[in-house]
PDB file of C-alpha atoms in Angstrom:
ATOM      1  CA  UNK S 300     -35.289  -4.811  -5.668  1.00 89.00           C
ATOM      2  CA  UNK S 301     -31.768  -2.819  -5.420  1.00 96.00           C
ATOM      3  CA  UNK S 302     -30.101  -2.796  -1.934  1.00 97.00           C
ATOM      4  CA  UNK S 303     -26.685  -1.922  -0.505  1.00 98.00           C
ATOM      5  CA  UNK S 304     -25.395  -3.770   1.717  1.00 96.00           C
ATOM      6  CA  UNK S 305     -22.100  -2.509   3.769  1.00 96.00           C
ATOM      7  CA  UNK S 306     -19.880  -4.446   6.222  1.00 95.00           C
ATOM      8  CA  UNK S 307     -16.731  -3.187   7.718  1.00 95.00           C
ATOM      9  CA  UNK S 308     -17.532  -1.191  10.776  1.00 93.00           C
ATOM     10  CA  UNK S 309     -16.288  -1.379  14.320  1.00 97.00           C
ATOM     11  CA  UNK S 310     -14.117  -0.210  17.038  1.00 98.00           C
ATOM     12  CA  UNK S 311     -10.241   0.853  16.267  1.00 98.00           C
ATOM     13  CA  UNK S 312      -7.873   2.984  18.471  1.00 98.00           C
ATOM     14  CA  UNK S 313      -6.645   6.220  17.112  1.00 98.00           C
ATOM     15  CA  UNK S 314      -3.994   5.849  14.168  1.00 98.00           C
ATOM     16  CA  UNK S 315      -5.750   2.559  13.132  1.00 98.00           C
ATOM     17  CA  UNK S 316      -7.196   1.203  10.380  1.00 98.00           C
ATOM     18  CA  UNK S 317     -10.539   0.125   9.027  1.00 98.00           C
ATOM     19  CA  UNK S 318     -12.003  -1.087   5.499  1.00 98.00           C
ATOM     20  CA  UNK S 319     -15.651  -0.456   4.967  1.00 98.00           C
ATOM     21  CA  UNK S 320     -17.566  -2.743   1.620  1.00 98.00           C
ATOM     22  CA  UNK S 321     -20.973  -2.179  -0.101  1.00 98.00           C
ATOM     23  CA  UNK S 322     -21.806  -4.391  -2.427  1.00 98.00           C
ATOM     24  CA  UNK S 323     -24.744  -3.419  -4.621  1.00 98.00           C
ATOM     25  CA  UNK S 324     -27.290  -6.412  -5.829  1.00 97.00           C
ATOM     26  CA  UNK S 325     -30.571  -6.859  -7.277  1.00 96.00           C
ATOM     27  CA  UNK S 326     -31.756  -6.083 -10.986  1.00 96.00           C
ATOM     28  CA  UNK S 327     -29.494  -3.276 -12.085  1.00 97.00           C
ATOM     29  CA  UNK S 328     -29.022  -1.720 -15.103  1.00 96.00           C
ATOM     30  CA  UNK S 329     -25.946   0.469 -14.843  1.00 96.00           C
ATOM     31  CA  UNK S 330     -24.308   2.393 -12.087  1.00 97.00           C
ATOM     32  CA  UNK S 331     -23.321   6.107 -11.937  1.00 97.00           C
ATOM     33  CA  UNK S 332     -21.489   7.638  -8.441  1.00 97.00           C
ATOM     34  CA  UNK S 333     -20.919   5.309  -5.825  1.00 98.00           C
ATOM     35  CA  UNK S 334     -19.557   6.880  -1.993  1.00 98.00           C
ATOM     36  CA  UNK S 335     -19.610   7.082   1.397  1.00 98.00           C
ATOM     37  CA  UNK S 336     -21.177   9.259   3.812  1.00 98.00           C
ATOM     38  CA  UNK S 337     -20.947   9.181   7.441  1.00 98.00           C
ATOM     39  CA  UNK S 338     -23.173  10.913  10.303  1.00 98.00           C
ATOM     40  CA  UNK S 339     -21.961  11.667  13.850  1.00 97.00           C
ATOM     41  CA  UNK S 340     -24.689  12.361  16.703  1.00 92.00           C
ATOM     42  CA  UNK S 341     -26.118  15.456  16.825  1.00 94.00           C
ATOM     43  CA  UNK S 342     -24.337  16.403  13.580  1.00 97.00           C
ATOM     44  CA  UNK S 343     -25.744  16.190   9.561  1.00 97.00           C
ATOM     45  CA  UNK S 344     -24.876  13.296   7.438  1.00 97.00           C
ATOM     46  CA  UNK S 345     -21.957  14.519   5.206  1.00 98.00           C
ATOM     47  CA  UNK S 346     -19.900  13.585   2.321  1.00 98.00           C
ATOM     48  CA  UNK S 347     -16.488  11.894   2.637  1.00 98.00           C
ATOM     49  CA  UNK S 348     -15.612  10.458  -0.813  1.00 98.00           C
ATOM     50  CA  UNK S 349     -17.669   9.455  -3.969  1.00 98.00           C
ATOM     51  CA  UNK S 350     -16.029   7.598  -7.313  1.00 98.00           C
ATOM     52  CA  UNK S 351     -17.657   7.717 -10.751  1.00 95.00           C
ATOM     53  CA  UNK S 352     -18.247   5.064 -12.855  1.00 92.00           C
ATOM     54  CA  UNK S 353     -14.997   6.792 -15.282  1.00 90.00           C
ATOM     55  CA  UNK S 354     -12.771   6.636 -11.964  1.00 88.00           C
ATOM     56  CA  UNK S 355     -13.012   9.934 -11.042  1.00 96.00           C
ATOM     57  CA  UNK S 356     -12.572  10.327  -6.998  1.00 97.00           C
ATOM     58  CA  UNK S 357     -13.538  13.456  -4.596  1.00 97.00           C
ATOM     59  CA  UNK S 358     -12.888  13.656  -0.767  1.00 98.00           C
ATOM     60  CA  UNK S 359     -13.618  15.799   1.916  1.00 97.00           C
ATOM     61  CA  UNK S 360     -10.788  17.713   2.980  1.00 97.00           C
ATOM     62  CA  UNK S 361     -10.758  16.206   6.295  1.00 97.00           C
ATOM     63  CA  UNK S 362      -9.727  12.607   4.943  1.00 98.00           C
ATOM     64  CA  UNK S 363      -7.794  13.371   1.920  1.00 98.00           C
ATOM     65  CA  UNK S 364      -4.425  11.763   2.660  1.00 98.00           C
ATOM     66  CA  UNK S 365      -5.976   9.064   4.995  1.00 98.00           C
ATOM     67  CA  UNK S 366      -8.905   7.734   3.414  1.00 98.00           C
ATOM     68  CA  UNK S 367      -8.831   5.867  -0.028  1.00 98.00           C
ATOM     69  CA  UNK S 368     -12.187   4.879  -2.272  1.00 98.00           C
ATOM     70  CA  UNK S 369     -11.950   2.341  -4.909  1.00 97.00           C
ATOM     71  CA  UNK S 370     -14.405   0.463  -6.110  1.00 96.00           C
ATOM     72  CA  UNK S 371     -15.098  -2.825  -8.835  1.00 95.00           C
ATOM     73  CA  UNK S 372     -17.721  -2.526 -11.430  1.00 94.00           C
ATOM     74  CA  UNK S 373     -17.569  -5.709 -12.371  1.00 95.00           C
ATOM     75  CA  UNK S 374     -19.171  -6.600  -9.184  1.00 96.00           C
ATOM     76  CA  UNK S 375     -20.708  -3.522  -8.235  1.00 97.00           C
ATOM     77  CA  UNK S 376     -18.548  -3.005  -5.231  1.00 97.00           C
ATOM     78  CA  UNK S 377     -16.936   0.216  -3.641  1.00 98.00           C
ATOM     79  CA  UNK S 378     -14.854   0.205  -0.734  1.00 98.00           C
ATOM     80  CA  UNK S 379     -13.319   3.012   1.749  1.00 98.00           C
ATOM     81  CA  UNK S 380      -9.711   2.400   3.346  1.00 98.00           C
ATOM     82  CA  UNK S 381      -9.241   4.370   6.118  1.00 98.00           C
ATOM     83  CA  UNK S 382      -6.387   4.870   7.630  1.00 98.00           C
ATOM     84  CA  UNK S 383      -4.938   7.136  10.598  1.00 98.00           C
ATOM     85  CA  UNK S 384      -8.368   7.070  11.792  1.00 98.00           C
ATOM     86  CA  UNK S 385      -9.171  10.181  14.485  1.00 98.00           C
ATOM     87  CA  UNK S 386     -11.701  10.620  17.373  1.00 97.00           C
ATOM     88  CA  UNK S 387     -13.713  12.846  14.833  1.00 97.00           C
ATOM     89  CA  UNK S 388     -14.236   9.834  12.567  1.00 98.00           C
ATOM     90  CA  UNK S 389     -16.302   8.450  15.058  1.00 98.00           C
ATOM     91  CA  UNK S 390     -19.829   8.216  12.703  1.00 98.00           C
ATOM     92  CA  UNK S 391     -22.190   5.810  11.593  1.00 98.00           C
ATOM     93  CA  UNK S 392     -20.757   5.556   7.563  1.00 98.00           C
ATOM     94  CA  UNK S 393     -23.438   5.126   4.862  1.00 98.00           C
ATOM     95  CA  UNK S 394     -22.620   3.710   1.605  1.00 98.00           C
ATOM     96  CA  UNK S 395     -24.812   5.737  -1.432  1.00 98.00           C
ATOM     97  CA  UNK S 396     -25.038   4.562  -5.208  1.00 98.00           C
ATOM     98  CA  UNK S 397     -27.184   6.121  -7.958  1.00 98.00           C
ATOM     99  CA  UNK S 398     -28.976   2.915  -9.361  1.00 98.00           C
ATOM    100  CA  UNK S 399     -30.929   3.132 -12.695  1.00 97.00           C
ATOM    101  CA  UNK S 400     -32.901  -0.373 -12.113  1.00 96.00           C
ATOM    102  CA  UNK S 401     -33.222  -2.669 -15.019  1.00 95.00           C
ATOM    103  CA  UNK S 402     -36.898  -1.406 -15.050  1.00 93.00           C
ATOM    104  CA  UNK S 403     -37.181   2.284 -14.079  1.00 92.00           C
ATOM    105  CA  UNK S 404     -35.434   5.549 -13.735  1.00 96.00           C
ATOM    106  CA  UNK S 405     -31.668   6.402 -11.722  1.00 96.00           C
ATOM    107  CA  UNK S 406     -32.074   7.446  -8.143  1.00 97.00           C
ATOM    108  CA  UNK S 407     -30.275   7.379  -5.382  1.00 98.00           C
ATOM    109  CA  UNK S 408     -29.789   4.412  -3.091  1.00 98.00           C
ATOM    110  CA  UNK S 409     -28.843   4.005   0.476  1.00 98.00           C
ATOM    111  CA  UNK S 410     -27.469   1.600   2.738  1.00 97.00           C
ATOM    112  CA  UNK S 411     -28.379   0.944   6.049  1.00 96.00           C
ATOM    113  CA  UNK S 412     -25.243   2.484   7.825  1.00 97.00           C
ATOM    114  CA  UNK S 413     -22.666   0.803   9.484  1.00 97.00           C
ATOM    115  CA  UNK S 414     -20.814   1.986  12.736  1.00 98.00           C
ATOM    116  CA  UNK S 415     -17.021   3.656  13.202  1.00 98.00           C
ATOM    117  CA  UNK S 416     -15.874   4.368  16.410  1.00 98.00           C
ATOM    118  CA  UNK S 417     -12.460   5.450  17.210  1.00 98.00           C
ATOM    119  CA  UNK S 418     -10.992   5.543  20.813  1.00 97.00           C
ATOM    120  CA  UNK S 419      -8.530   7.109  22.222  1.00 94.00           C
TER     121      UNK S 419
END
């Protein structure tokens, strides 16, 4: 069974910093995109930056400059620096991966969210 399991989340003032981890585990056969997307109340869960398995990077335009995704194949980790946070970061922050399991075909996987909030 594949799962993602993020830690990271919590409460920072404005102009702080955080570090979000997922670390994928279970019976995986490779891994393509790996990102973050985050979800503030009342609002759709969008895209803030995904990294290919060939180090390619993309961002939303509100956190280029602030917010840095890297990630470690070796042990199927990706993690999201943020930095400068603002009061519109405030989200719950999802990590996604597209799995192929060991036995079956690539999808996409989810974690179960963890929580930003920034205060002023």
């Amino acid at each position: 069974q594949v799962q993602l399991v993020e830690s990271g989340g919590g409460l920072v003032q404005a102009g702080g910093s955080l570090r979000l981890s997922c670390v994928a585990s279970g019976s995986i056969f490779r891994i393509e995109t790996m990102g973050w997307y985050r979800q503030a109340p009342g609002k759709q869960r969008e895209l803030v930056a995904t990294s290919t398995s060939g180090g390619s990077t993309n961002y939303q335009d509100s956190v280029k400059g602030r917010f840095t995704i890297s990630r470690d194949n070796t042990k199927n980790t990706v993690s999201l620096q943020m930095n400068s946070l603002k009061l519109e970061d405030t989200a719950v922050y999802y990590c996604n991966a597209n799995i192929q399991p060991t036995y079956g075909f690539i999808r996409a996987y989810w974690g179960q969210g963890t929580q930003v909030t920034v205060s002023s």
